[in-house]
Coordinates of C-alpha atoms in Angstrom, one line a residue:
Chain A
X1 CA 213.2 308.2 25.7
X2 CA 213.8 310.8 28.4
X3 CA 211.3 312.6 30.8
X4 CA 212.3 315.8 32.9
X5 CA 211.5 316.2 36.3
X6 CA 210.7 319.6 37.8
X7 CA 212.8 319.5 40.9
X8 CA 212.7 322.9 42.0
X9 CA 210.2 321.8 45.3
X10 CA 208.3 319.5 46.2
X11 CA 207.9 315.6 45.9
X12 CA 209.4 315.5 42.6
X13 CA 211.9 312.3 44.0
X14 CA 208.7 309.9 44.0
X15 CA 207.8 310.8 40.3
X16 CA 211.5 309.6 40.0
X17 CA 211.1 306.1 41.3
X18 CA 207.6 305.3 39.5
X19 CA 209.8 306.5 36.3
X20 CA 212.5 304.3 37.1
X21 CA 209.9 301.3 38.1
X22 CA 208.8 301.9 34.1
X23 CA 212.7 301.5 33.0
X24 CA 212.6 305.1 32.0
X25 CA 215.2 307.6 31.5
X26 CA 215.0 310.8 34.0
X27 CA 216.5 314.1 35.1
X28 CA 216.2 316.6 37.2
X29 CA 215.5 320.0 36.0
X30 CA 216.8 322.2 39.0
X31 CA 218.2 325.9 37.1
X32 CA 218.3 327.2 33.4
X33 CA 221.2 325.1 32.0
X34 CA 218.7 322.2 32.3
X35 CA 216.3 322.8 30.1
X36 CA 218.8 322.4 27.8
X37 CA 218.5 319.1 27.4
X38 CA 216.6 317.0 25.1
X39 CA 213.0 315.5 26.9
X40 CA 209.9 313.6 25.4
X41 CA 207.9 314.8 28.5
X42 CA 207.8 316.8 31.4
X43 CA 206.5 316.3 34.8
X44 CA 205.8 319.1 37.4
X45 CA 205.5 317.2 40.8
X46 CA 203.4 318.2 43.6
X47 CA 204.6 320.5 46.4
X48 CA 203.8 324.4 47.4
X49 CA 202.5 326.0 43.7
X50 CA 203.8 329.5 45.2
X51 CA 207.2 328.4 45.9
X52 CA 207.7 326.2 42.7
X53 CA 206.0 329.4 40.0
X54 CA 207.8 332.2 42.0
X55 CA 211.6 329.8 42.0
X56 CA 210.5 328.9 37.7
X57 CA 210.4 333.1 37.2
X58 CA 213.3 333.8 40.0
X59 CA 215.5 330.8 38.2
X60 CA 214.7 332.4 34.7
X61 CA 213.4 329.2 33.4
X62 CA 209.6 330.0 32.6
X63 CA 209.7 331.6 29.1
X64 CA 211.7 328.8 28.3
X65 CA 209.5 326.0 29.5
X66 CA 206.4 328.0 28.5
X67 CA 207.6 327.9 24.8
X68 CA 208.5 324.4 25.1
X69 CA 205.0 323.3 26.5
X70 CA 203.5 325.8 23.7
X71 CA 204.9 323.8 21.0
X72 CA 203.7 320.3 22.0
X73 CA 206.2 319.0 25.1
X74 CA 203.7 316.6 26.7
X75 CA 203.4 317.8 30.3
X76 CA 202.0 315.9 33.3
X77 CA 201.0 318.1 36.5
X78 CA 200.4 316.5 39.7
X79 CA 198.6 318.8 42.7
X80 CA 200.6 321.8 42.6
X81 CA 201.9 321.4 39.1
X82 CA 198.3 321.3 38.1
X83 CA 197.9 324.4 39.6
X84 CA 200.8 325.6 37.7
X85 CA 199.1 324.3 34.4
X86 CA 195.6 326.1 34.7
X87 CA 194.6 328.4 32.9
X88 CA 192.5 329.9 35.3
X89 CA 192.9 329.9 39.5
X90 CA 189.9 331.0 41.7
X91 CA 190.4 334.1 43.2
X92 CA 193.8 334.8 41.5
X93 CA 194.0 336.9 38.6
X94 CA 197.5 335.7 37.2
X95 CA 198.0 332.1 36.3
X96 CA 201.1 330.4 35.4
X97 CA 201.7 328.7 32.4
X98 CA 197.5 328.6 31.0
X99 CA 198.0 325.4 29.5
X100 CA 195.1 323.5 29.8
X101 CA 191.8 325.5 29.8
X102 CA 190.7 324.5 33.3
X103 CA 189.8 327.0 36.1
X104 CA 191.6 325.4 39.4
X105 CA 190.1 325.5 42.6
X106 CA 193.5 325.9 45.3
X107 CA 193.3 324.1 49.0
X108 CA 189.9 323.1 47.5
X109 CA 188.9 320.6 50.1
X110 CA 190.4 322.7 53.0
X111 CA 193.8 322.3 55.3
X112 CA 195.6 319.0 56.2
X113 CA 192.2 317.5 57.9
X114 CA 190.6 317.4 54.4
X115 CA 193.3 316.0 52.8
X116 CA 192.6 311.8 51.9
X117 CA 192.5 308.8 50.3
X118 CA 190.4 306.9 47.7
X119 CA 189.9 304.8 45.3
X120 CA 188.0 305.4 41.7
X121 CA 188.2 305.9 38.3
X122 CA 190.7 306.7 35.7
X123 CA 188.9 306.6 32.9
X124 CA 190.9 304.2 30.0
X125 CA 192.6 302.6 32.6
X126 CA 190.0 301.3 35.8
X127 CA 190.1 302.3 39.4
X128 CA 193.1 304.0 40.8
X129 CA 194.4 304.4 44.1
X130 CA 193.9 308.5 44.7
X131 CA 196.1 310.4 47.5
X132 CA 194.7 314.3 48.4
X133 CA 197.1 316.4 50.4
X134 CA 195.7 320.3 50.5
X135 CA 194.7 319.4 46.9
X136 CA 193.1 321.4 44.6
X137 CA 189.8 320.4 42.6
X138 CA 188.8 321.8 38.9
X139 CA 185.8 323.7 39.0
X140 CA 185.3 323.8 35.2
X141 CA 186.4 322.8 32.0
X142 CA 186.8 324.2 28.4
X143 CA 185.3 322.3 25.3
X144 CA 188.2 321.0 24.2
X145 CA 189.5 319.0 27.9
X146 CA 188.7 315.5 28.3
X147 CA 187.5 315.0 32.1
X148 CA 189.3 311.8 33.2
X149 CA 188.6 311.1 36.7
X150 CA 185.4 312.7 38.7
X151 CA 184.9 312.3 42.7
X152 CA 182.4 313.3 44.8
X153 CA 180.9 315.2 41.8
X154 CA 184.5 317.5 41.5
X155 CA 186.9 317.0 38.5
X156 CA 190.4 315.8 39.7
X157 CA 191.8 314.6 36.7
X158 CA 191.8 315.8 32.9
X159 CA 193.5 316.1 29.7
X160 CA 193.9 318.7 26.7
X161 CA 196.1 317.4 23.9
X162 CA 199.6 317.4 25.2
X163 CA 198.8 318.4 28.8
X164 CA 197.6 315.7 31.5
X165 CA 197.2 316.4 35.2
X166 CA 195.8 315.2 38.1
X167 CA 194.7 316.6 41.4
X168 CA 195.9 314.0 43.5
X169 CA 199.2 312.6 43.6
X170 CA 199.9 309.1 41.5
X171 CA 203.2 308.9 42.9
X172 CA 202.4 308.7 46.8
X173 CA 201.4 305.1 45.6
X174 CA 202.8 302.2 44.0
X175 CA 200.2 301.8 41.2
X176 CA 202.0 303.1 37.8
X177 CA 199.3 302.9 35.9
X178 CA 198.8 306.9 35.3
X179 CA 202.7 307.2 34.5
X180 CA 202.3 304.4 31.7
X181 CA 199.2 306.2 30.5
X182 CA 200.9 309.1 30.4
X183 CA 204.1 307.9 28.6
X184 CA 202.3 306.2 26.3
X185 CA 198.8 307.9 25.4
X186 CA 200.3 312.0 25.9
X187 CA 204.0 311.2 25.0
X188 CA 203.4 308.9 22.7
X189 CA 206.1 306.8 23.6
X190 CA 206.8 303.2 23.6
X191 CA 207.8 301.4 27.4
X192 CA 210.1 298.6 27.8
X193 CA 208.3 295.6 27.4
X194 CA 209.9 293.6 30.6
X195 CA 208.2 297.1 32.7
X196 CA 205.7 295.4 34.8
X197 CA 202.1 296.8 35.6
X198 CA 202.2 297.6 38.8
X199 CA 198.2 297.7 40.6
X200 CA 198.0 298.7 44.1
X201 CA 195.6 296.5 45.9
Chain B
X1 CA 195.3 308.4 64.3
X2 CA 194.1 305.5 61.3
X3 CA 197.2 303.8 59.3
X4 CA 195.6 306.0 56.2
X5 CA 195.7 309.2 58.5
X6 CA 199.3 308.5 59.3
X7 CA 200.1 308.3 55.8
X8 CA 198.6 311.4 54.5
X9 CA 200.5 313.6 57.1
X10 CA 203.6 311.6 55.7
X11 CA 202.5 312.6 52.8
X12 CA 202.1 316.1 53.4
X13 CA 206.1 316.4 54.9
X14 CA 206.8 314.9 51.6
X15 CA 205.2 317.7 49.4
X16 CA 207.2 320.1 51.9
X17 CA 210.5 318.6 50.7
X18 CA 213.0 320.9 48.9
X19 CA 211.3 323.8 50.6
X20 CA 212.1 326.0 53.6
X21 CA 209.8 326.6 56.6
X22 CA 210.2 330.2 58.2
X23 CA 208.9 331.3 61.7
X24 CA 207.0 334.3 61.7
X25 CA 205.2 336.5 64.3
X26 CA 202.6 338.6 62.7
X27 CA 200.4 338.3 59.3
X28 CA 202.4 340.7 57.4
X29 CA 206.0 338.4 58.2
X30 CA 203.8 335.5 57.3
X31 CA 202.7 336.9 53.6
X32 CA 207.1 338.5 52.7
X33 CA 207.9 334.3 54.0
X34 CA 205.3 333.0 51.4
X35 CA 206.1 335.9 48.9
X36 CA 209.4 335.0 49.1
X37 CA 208.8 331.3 48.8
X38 CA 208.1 329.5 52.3
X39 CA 207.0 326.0 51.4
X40 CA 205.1 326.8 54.9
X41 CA 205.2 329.2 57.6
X42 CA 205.4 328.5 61.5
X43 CA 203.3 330.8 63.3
X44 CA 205.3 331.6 67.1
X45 CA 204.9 334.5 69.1
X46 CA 208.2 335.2 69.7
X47 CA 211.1 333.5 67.4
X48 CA 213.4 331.7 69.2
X49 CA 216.2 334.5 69.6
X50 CA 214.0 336.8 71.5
X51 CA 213.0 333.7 73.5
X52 CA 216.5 333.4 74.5
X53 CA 216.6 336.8 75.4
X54 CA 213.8 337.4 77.1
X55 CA 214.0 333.8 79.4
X56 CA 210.9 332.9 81.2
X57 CA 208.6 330.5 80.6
X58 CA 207.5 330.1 77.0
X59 CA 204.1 328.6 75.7
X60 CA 202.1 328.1 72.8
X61 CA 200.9 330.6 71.0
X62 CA 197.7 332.8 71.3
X63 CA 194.9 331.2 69.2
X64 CA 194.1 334.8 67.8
X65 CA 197.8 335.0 66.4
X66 CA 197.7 331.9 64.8
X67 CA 194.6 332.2 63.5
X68 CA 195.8 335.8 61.9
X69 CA 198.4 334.3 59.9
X70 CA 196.3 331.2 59.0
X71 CA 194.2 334.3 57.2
X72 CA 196.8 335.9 55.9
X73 CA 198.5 333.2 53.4
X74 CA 197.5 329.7 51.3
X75 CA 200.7 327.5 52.4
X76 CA 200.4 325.3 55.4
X77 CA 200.7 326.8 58.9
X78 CA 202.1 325.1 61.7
X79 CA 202.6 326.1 65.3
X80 CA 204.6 325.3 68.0
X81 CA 203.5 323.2 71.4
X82 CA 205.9 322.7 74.9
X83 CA 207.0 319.1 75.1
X84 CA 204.1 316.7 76.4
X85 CA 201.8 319.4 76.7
X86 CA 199.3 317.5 75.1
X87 CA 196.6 319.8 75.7
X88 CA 198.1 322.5 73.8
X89 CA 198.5 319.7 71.2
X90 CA 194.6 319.6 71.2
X91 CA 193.4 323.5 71.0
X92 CA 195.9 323.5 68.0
X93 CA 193.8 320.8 66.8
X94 CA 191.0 322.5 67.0
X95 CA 192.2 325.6 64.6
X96 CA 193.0 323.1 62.4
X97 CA 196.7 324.0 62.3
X98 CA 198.6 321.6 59.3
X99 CA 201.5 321.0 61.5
X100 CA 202.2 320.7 65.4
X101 CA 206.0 321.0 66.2
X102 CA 206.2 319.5 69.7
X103 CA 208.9 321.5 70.4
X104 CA 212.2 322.0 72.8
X105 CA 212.2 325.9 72.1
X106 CA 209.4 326.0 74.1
X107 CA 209.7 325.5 78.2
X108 CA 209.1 321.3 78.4
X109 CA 205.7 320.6 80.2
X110 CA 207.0 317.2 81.0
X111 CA 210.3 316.3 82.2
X112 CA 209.0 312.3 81.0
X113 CA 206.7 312.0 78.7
X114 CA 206.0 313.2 74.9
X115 CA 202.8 314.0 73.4
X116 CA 200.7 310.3 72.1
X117 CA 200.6 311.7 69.0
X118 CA 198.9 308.4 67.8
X119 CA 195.6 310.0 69.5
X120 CA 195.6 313.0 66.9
X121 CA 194.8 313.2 64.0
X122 CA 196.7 316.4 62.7
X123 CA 200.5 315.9 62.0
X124 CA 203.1 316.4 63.9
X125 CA 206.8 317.2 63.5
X126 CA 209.7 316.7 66.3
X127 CA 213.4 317.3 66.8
X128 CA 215.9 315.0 67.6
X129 CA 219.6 315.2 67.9
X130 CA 220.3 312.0 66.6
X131 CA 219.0 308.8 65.4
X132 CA 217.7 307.3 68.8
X133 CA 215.3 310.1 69.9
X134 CA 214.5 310.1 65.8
X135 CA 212.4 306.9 66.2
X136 CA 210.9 307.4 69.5
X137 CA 209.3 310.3 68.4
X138 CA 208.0 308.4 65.2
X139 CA 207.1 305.2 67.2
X140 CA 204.8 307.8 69.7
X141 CA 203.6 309.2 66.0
X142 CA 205.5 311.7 64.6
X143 CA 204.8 312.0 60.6
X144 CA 208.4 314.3 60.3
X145 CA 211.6 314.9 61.6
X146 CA 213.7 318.2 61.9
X147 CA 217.4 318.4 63.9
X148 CA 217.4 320.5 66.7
X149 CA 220.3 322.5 66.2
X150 CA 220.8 325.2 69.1
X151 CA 217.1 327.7 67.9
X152 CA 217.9 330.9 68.3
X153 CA 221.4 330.6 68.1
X154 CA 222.1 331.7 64.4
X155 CA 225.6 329.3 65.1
X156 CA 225.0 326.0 62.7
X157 CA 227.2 324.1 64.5
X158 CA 224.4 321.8 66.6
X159 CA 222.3 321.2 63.8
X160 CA 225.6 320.0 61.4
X161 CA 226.5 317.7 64.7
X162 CA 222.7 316.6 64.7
X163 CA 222.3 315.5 61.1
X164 CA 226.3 314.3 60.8
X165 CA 225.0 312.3 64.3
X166 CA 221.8 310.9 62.6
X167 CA 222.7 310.0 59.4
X168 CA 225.8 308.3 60.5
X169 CA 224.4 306.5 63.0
X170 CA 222.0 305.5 59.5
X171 CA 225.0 304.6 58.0
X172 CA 226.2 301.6 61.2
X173 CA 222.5 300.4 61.1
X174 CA 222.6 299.6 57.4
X175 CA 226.1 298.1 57.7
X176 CA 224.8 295.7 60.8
X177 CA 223.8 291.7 60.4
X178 CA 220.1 291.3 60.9
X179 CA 220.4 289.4 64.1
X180 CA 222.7 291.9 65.6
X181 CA 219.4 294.4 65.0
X182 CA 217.8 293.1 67.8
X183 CA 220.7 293.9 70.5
X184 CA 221.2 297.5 68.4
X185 CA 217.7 298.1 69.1
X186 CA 217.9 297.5 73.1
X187 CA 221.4 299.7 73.1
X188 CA 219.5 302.6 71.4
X189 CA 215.6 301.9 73.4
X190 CA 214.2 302.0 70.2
X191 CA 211.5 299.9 68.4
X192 CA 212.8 297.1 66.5
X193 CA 210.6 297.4 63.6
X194 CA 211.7 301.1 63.0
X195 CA 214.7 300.2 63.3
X196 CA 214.9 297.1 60.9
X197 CA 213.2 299.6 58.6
X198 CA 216.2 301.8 58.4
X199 CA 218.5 298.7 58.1
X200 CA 216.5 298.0 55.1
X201 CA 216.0 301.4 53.7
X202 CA 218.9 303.6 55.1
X203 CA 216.8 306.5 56.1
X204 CA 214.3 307.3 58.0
X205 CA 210.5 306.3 57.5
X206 CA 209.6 309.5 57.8
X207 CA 210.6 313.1 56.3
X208 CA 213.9 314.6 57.5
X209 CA 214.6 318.6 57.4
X210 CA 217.3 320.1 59.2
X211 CA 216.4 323.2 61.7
X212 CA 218.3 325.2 64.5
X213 CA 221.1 328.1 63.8
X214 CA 220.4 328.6 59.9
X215 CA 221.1 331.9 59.1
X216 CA 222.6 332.0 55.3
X217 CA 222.1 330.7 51.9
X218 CA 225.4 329.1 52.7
X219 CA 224.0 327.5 56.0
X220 CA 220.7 326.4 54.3
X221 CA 222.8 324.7 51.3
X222 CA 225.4 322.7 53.4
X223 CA 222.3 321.0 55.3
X224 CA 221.0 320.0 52.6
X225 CA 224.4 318.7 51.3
X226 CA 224.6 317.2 54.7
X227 CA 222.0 315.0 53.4
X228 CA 218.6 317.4 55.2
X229 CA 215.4 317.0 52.8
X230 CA 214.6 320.7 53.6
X231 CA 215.1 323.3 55.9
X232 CA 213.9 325.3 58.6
X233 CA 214.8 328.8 59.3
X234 CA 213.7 330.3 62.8
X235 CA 215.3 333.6 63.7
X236 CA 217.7 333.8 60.6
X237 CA 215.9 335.7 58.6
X238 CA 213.4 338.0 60.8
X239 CA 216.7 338.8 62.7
X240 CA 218.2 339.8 59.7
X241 CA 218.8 343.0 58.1
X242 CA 216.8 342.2 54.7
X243 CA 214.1 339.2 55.6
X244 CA 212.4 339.3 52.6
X245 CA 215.7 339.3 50.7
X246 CA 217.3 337.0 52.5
X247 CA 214.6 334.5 52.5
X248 CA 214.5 334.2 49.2
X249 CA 218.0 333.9 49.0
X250 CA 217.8 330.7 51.4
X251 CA 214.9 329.3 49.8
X252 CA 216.9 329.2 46.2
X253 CA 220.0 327.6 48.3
X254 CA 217.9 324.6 49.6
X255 CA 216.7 324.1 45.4
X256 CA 220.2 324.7 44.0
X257 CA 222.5 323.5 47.2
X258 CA 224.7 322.2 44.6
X259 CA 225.5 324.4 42.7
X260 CA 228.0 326.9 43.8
X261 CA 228.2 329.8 41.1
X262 CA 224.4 330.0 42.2
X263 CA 225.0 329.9 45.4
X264 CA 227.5 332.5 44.7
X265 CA 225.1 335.1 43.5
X266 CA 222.0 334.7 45.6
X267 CA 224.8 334.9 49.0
X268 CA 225.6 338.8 47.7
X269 CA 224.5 341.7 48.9
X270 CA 222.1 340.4 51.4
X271 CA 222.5 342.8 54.3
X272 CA 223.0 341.9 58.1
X273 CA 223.3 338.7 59.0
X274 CA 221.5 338.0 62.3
X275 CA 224.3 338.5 64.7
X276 CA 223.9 335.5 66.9
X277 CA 225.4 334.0 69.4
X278 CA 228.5 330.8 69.9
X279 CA 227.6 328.1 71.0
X280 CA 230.0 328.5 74.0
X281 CA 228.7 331.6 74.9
X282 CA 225.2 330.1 75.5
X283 CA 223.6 329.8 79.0
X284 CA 220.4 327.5 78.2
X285 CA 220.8 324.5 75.6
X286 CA 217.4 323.9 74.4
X287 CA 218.5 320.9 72.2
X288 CA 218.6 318.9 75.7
X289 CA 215.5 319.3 76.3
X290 CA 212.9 316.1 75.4
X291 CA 215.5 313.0 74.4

């Protein structure tokens, strides 16, 4: 089992260390020649959303990972790659790659002041350790996306079919439990049974 | 500033990572930097070349400015406060800037004493020229580190001494006994525990760009080669011939930095370089100020 990084921008390192905490494969996906690897999954970190979608269309690599993600690549968005994922952003007419029906609300709970930290839900897996930075919230949700995690009455965390993301960022902490969900419940893919469960307390 | 508060404005340098940080002077720069693909901007009155040029004393900028270019784009703003001036520190507070750089391109307010960063609780990034001033701007609260380089300058030369200096100096602290950590730590005057932490780690606790004298995709690359998480770029590119052109050039360099036939294509054709100025020829060397 292999899972791509997206390492155009951003804090695509610390997805790296929670994979490697799980005993699985990585790489990062940096330019064209990349892609053309084989993956089971795909994770698009956090980090600017202008800079990564404007470097996937400069770098020629967006038709190529739109198709992918089209055709079933599981896909895991964190923050800005969530952003990337909507299929609608608030005040924006063009989204990126529209792959979850979810209208995303950017620098929802305001500049670096708002940004924070909390604890709740993950529905499936218990409460999570949750880190905001200039995150964005969902603001609604087509019929066919599964809400998975709700704060302060905003949606930060959902699921249609093959694509998973999350508002805030699993990988500031050193709970693995969303990675592990992800491999296994959206990738379908076994872990190494000697990976240990890692809980933030 | 909370332990959790200190965290999340780690946090945010780490989403910055991989990205280049431009300085612009007006909205419109502001919204070509994030068109061409600023991971943030940083919002100064006058970029550091024309501060050279024009001498006097320089200060934070005017509220209204900043607020402008806030307006004008979605990526983080920072701004720009003299050296333990700690109540420019708090008006940029008050707009709510993401990011203070307590900075030497300004005129120092304090010959001494830094900013207590600790009392704020908005983020704050510092220079240093090499590991020692590093972590005692982290131990007074800084959340991220740049090099100083020589601003202004468009000559790389400071900032490649600055990270070469830092991460080197890394390198000896990892290599060192534990006991011999505590006499390393009096030699340098810095805090032990930071500096046990880089003998355990071998970096920094904190986020680590490079900054001073960038001027090319070439420039921007071997800094991050050099081993600089990101970059930023003052007067490079609004003294250039082709800013918006040239930024994105830079900001593809810092995501592909090694990978020369790319490097090779995005260097073309880019128009004027900023002319700058040696290092020798310089009168003022702003990297001395605030050690």
């Amino acid at each position: 089992m292999k899972i791509g990084v997206l390492a155009l921008q951003g804090g695509f390192i610390e997805h790296i260390h929670i994979l490697q905490s799980l005993q699985v494969d990585t790489f990062e996906i940096r330019k064209k020649a990349d892609l053309s690897q084989e993956m089971d999954g795909l994770i698009i970190p956090g980090g600017e959303s202008t800079v990564i979608g404007k470097l996937l269309k400069d770098l020629d690599m967006y038709d190529d990972l739109k198709e992918k993600i089209e055709q079933g690549l599981p896909v895991f968005g964190t923050c800005a790659g969530m952003i990337l994922l909507a299929k609608q952003i608030e005040g924006k007419s063009n989204a990126c790659f529209g792959a979850i029906d979810i209208t995303v609300k950017r620098n929802a709970y305001g500049r670096q002041l708002g940004s924070f930290f909390t604890e709740a839900e993950f529905k499936g897996i218990g409460i999570i350790p949750m880190t905001f930075i200039r995150a964005p919230y969902i603001e609604s949700t087509g019929p066919n996306v599964e809400i998975l995690s709700v704060v302060d009455e905003h949606i930060v965390a959902a699921r249609e079919k093959n694509v998973l993301v999350t508002s805030y960022h699993p990988e500031l902490t050193s709970d693995n439990r969303v990675h592990r969900y992800f491999i296994q419940s959206v990738c379908h893919c076994g872990l190494d049974p000697q990976s240990q469960e890692q809980i933030l307390i | 500033m909370s332990t959790e508060r200190y965290e999340l404005n780690k946090n945010l340098a780490q989403m910055l990572k991989g990205g280049v940080i431009m300085d612009v002077s007006t909205p419109e720069q502001a919204r070509i930097a994030e068109e061409a693909g600023a991971a943030a901007v940083m919002a100064l009155e006058r970029i550091p070349a024309d501060i050279r040029a024009a001498g006097g004393v320089s200060r934070m900028s005017d509220p209204k400015m900043i607020k402008g270019i806030q307006a004008a784009v979605s990526i983080p703003v920072m701004a720009k406060v003299r050296i333990g001036h700690f109540v420019e520190a708090q008006i940029l507070e008050a707009l709510e800037i993401d990011y203070i750089d307590e900075s030497e391109v300004l005129s120092p307010a304090d010959d001494k004493f830094h900013v207590d960063k600790t009392k704020f609780k908005i983020p704050f990034v510092c220079g240093a020229k090499n590991l020692g001033e590093a972590l005692r701007r982290i131990e007074e609260g800084a959340s991220m580190i740049r090099t100083k380089g020589e601003p202004g300058t468009g000559d790389v030369i400071q900032a490649v001494r600055h990270i070469r200096a830092m991460l080197s100096e890394i390198r000896r602290i990892q290599s060192l006994k534990e006991d011999e950590l505590y006499y390393a730590a009096k030699e340098m005057q810095v805090p032990f525990d930071l500096l046990k932490y880089v003998h355990e780690n071998g970096k920094l606790p904190v986020v680590n760009f490079a900054a001073g004298g960038v001027a090319t995709p070439a420039d921007a690359a071997l800094m991050m080669q050099l081993g600089a998480e990101g970059v930023f770029v003052g007067s490079g590119i609004f003294k250039s011939g082709n800013p918006a052109k040239r930024a994105q050039a830079i900001v593809k360099a810092v995501t592909n930095y090694n990978d020369p036939k790319i490097l090779a294509e995005i260097s073309a054709d880019l128009g004027e370089a900023m002319i700058g100025i040696n290092e020798s020829e310089i009168q003022l060397l702003m990297a001395e100020r605030g050690i």
